[in-house]
Tab-separated table of C-alpha atoms in Angstrom:
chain	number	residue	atom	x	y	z
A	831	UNK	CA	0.000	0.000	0.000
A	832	UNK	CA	1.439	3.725	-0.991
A	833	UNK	CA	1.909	6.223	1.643
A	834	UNK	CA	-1.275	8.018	-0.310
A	835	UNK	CA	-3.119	4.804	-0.336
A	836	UNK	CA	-2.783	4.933	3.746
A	837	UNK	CA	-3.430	8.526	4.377
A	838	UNK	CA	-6.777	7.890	2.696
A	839	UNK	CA	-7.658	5.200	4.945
A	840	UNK	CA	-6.432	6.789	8.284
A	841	UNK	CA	-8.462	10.157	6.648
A	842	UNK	CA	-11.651	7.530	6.139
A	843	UNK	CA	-11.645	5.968	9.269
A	844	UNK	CA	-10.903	9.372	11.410
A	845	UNK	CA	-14.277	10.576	9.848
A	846	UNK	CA	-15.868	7.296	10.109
A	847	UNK	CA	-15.399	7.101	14.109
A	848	UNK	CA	-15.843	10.997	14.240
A	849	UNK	CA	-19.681	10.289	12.947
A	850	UNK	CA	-20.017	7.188	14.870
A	851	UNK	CA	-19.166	9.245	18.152
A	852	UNK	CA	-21.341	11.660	17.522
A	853	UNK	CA	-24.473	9.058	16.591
A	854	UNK	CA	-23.922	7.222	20.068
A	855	UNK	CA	-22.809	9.898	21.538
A	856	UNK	CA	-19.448	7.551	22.260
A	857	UNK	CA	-16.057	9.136	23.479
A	858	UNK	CA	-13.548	7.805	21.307
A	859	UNK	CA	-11.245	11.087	21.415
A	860	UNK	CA	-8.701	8.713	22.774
A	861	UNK	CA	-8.522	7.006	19.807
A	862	UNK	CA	-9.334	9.837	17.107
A	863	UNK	CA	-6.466	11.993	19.033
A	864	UNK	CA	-3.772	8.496	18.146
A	865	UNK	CA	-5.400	8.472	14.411
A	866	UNK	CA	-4.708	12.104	13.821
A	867	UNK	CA	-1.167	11.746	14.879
A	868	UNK	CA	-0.867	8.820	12.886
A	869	UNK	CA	-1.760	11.191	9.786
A	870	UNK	CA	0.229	13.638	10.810
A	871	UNK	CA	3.146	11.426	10.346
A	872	UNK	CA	1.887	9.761	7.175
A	873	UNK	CA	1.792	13.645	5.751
A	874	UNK	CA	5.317	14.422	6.484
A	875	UNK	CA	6.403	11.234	4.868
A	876	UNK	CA	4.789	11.457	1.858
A	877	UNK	CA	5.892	15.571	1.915
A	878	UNK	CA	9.774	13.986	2.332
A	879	UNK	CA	9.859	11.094	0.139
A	880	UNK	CA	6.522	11.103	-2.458
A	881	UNK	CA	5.903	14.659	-3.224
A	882	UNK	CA	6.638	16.277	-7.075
A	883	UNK	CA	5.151	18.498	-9.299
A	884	UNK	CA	1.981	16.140	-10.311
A	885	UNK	CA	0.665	15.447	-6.505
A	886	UNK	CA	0.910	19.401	-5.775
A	887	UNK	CA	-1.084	19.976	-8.998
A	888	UNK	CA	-4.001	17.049	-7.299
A	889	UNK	CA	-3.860	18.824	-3.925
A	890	UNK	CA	-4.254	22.476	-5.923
A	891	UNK	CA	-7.267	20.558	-7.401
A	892	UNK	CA	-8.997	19.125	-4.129
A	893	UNK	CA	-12.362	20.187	-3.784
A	894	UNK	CA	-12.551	20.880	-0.423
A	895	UNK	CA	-9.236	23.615	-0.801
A	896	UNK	CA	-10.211	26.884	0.091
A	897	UNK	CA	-11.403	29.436	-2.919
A	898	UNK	CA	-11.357	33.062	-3.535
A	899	UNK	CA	-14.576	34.274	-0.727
A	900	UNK	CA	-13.436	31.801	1.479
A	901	UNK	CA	-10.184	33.977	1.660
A	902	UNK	CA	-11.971	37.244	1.083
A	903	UNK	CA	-14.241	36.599	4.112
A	904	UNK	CA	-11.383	35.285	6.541
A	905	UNK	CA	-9.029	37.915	5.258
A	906	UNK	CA	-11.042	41.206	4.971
A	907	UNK	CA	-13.531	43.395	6.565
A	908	UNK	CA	-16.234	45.368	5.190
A	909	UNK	CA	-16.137	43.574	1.944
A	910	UNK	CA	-18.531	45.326	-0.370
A	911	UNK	CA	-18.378	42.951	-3.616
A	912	UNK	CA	-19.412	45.123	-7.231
A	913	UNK	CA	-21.036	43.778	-9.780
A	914	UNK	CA	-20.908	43.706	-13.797
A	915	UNK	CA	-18.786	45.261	-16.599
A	916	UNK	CA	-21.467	47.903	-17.735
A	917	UNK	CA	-21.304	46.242	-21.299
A	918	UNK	CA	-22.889	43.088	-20.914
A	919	UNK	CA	-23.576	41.333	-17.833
A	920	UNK	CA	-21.938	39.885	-14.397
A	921	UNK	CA	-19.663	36.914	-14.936
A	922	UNK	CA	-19.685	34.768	-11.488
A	923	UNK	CA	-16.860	33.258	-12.292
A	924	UNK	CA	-15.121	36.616	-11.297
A	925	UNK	CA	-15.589	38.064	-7.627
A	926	UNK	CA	-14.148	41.456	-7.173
A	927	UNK	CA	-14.434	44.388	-4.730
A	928	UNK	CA	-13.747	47.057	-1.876
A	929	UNK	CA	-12.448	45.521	1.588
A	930	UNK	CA	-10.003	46.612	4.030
A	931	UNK	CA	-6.799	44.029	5.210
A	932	UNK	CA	-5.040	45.222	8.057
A	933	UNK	CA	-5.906	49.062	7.700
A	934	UNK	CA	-5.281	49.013	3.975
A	935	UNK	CA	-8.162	50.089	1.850
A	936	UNK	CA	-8.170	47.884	-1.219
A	937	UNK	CA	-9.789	46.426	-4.154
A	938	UNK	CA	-9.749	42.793	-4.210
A	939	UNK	CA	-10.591	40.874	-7.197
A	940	UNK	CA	-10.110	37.187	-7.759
A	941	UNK	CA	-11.516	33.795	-9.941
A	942	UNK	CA	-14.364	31.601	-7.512
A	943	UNK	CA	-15.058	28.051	-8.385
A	944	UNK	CA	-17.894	26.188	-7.089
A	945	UNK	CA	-18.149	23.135	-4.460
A	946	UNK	CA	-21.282	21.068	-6.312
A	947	UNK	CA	-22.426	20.733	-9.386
A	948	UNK	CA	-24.997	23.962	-8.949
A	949	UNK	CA	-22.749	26.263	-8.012
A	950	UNK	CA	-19.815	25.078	-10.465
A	951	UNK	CA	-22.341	25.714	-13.502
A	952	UNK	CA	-23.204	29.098	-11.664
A	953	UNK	CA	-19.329	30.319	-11.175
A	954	UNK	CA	-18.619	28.137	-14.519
A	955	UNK	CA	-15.646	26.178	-13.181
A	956	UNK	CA	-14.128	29.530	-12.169
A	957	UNK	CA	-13.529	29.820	-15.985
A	958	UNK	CA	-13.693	33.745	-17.071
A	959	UNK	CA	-15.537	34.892	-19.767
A	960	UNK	CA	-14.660	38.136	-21.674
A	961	UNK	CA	-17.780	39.840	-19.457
A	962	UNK	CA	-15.196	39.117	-16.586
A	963	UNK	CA	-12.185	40.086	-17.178
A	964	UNK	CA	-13.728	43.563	-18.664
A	965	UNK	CA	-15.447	43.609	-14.716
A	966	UNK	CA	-11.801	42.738	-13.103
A	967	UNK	CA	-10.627	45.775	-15.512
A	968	UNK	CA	-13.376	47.844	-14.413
A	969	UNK	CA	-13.029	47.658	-10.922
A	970	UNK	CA	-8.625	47.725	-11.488
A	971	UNK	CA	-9.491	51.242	-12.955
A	972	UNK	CA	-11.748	52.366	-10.154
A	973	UNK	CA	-9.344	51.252	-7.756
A	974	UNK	CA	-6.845	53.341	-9.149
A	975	UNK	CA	-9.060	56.713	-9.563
A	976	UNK	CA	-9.271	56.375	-5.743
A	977	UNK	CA	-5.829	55.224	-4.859
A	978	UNK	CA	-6.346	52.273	-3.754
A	979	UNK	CA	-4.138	49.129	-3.399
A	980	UNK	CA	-4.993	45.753	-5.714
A	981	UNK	CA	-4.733	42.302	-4.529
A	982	UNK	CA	-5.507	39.792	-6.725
A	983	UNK	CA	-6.410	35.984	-5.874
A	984	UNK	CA	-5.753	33.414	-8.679
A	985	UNK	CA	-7.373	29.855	-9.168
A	986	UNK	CA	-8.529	28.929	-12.614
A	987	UNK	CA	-7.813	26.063	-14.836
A	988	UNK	CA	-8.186	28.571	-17.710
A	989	UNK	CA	-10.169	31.564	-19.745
A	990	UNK	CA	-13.679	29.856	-20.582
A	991	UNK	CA	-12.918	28.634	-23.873
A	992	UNK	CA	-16.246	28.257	-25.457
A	993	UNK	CA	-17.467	29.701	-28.841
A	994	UNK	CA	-19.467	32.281	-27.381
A	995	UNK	CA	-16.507	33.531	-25.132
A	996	UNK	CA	-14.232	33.794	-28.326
A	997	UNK	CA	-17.181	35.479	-30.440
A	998	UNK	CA	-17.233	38.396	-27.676
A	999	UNK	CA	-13.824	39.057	-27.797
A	1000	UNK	CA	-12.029	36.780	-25.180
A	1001	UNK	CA	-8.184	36.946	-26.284
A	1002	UNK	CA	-8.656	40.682	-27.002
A	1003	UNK	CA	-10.054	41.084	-23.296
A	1004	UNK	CA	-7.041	39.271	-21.818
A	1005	UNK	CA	-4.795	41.339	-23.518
A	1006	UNK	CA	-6.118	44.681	-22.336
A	1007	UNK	CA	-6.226	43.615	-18.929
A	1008	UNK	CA	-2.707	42.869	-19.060
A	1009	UNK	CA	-1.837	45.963	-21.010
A	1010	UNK	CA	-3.481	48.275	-19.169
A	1011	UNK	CA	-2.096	46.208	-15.603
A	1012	UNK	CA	1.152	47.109	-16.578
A	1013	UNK	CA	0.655	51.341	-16.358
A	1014	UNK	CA	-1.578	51.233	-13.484
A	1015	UNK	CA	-0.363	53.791	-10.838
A	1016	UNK	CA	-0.937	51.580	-7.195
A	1017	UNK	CA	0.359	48.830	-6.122
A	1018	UNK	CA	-0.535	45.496	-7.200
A	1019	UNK	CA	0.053	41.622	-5.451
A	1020	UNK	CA	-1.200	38.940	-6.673
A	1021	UNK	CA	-1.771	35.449	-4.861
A	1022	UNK	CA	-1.751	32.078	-6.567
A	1023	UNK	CA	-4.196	30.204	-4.282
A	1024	UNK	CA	-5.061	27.012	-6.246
A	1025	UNK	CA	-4.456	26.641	-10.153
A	1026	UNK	CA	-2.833	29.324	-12.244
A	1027	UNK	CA	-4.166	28.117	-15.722
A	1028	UNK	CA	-2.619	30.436	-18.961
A	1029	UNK	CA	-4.118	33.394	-20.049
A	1030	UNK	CA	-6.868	32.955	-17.841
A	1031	UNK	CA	-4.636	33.335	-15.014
A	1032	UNK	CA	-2.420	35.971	-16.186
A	1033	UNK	CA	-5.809	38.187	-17.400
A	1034	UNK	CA	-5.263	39.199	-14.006
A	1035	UNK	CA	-1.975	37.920	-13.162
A	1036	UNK	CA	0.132	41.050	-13.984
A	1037	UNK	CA	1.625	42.448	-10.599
A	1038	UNK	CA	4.484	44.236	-8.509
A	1039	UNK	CA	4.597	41.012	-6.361
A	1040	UNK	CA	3.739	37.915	-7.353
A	1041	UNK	CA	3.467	34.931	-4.412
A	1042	UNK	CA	2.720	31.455	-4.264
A	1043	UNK	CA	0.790	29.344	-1.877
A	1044	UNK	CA	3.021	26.227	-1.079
A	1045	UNK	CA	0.527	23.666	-3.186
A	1046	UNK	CA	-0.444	25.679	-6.472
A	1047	UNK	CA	0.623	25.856	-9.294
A	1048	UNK	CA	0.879	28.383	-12.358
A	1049	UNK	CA	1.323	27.389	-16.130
A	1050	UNK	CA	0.921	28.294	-19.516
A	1051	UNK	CA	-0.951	25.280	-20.132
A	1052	UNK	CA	-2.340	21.804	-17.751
A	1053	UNK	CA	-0.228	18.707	-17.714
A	1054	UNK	CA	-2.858	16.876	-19.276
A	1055	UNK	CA	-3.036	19.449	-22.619
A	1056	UNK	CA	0.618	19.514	-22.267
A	1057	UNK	CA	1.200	15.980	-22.879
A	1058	UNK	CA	-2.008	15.522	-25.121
A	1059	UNK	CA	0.244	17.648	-27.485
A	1060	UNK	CA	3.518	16.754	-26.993
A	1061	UNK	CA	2.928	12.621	-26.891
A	1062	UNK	CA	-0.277	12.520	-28.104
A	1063	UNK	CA	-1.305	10.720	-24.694
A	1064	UNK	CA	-2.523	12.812	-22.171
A	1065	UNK	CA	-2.108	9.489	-19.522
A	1066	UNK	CA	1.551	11.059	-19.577
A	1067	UNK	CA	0.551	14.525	-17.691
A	1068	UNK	CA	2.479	13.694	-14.705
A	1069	UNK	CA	5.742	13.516	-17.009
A	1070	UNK	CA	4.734	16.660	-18.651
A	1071	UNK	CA	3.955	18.219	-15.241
A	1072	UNK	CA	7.715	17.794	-14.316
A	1073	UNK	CA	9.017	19.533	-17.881
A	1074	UNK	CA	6.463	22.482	-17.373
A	1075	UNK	CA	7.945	23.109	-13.765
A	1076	UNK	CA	4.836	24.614	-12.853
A	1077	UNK	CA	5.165	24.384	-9.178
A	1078	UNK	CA	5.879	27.196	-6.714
A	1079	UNK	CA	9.582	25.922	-5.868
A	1080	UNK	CA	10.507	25.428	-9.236
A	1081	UNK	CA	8.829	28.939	-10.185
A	1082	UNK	CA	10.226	30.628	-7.816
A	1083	UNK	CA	13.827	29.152	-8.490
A	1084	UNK	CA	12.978	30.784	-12.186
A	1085	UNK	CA	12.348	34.240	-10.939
A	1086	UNK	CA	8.862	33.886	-12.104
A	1087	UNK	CA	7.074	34.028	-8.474
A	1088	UNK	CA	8.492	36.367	-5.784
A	1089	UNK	CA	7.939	34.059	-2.659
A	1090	UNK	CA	5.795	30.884	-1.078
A	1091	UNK	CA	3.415	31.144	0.956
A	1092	UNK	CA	3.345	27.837	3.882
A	1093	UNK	CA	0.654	25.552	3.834
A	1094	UNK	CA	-0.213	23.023	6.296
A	1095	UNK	CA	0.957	19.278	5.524
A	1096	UNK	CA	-1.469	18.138	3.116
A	1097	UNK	CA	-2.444	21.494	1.908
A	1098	UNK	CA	-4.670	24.224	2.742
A	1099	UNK	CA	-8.015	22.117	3.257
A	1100	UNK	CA	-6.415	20.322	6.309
A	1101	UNK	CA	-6.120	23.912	8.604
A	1102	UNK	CA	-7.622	26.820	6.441
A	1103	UNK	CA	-7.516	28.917	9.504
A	1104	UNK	CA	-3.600	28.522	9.126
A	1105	UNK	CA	-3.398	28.856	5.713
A	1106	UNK	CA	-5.335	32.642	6.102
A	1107	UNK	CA	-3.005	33.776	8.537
A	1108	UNK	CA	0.077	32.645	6.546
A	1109	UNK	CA	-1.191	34.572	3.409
A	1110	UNK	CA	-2.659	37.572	4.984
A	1111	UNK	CA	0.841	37.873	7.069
A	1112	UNK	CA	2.524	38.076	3.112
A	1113	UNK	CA	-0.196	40.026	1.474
A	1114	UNK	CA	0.341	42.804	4.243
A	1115	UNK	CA	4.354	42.189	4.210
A	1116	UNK	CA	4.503	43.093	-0.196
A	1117	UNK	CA	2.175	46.055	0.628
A	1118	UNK	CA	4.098	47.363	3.123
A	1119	UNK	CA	7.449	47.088	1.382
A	1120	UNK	CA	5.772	48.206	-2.266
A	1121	UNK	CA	4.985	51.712	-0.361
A	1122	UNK	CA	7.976	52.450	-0.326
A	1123	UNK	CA	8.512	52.980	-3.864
A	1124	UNK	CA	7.473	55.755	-5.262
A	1125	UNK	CA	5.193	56.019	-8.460
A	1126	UNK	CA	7.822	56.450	-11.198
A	1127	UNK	CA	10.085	53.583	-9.050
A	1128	UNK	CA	7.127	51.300	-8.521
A	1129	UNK	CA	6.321	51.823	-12.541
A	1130	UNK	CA	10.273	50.617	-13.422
A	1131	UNK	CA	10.143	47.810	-11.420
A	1132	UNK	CA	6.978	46.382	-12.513
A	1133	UNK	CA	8.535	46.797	-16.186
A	1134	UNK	CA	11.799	45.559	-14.794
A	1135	UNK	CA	10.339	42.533	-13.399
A	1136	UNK	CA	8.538	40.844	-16.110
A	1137	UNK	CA	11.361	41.979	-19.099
A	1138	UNK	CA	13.662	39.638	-17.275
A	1139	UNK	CA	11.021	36.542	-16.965
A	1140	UNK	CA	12.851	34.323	-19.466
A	1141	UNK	CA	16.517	35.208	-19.526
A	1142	UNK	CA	18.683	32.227	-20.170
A	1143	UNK	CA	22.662	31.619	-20.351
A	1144	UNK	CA	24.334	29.604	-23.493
A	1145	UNK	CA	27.834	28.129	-22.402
């Protein structure tokens, strides 16, 4: 049996005799308590010996990780969320508004996926449509006419690529976004929470700091499309997972990412109340040290930063 194999049966039968307990109204926190450290030790195993670039991408894709609101509401206070792009409609798939983190007034703006199958169809996978990224750009703008700081909270497998998307101007939305990120005049962080999926990600990807939680991931394409293309067998995505070194470690090694953000062992879902603190401790951290720039430094560097993404040596 794999070490995964026997973290899912220690994980089944902690939740089995949790319910049981609680039907007979039984103590077994005797036993639960020995179970849990059990797991604990089966995590840091399988962290040491078993973990690569394909089992992060499964635990950025767990269901129960936490998603854009759930961050929003642990993170924030008075979050007022807006609504709409004033040329079409509201795309769910994109949350966005004004909150305030730790004194700072911001606009926060990120992709929301859905736990079941209604709200998935409702927040369409969190798979943008041109409707929302034109909303994420309207709200950027308005954040800037009043000074305020962006945050942005990634986690989409990709731009919705349907017909209708494409017929309303999808690629040509993307591209503004990240045209018009590039000149705005506050400062802008952006967190990788769960997937980073191409331009869907990057639509509102472009930022002065860029950071990582410790279990996403951030690519210009999945493993499966990747190796659907490359070998014509998309069984082979955890090889192409490993070439695409879409991982925060490896991105960050790369220059691409700024820093890494801890997660508990086994991910975010295991202790989200953890996982908020750690990010909202780095969020805070980049805004403090981008106000220190001033406009025309803050401007450089963000041009700075992404003209080196991809510099390479020959020998």
């Amino acid at each position: 049996m794999s070490i995964k194999d026997e973290i899912k049966e220690l994980e089944d039968n902690i939740a089995e005799l949790k319910r049981f307990s609680a039907e007979r109204s039984i103590d077994f926190s005797a036993q639960i308590t020995e179970l849990e450290k059990n797991l604990e030790n089966k995590y840091k195993d399988f962290e040491e010996n078993e973990m690569d670039a394909w089992n992060r991408i499964q635990i950025s894709r767990n269901p129960k990780r936490p998603y854009t609101l759930d961050y929003i509401n642990a993170l924030t206070q008075d979050f007022v969320e807006l609504h709409g792009d004033r040329l079409s409609k509201d795309d769910n798939a994109i949350v966005g508004g004004l909150a305030t983190i730790d004194g700072y007034k911001i606009m926060i703006i990120g992709q929301q996926k859905g736990r079941d199958i209604e709200s998935n169809i409702y927040r369409n996978f969190g798979m943008a449509s041109p409707e929302g990224y034109r909303k994420a750009l309207r709200l950027m703008r308005m954040a800037e006419r009043f000074k305020l700081p962006i945050l942005t909270l990634i986690d989409t497998a990709g731009a919705y690529p349907g017909i209708e998307a494409e017929e309303k101007g999808q690629g040509e939305a993307i591209a503004k976004n990240l045209a018009e990120m590039f000149g705005f005049r506050v400062p802008i962080v952006t967190v990788v929470i769960g997937e980073g999926g191409s331009g869907g990600a990057l639509g509102i990807g472009v930022a002065d700091s860029i950071l990582m939680l410790e279990n996403s991931v951030y690519s210009v394409i999945s493993p499966e499309g990747c190796a659907s293309i490359l070998f014509n067998d998309s069984t082979k995505a955890a090889e192409a997972a490993k070439s695409l070194k879409m991982d925060a470690i490896s991105l960050k090694s790369l220059g691409v990412v700024d820093d890494i953000i801890k997660e508990p062992l086994g991910g975010a879902h295991r202790n989200f109340e953890e996982t908020a603190k750690n990010l909202k401790e780095a969020v805070v951290k980049e805004f403090q040290r981008i106000d220190k720039y001033s406009l025309r430094e803050l401007l450089k560097r963000r041009y700075e930063k992404y003209r080196k993404m991809g510099d390479f040596f020959e020998e």
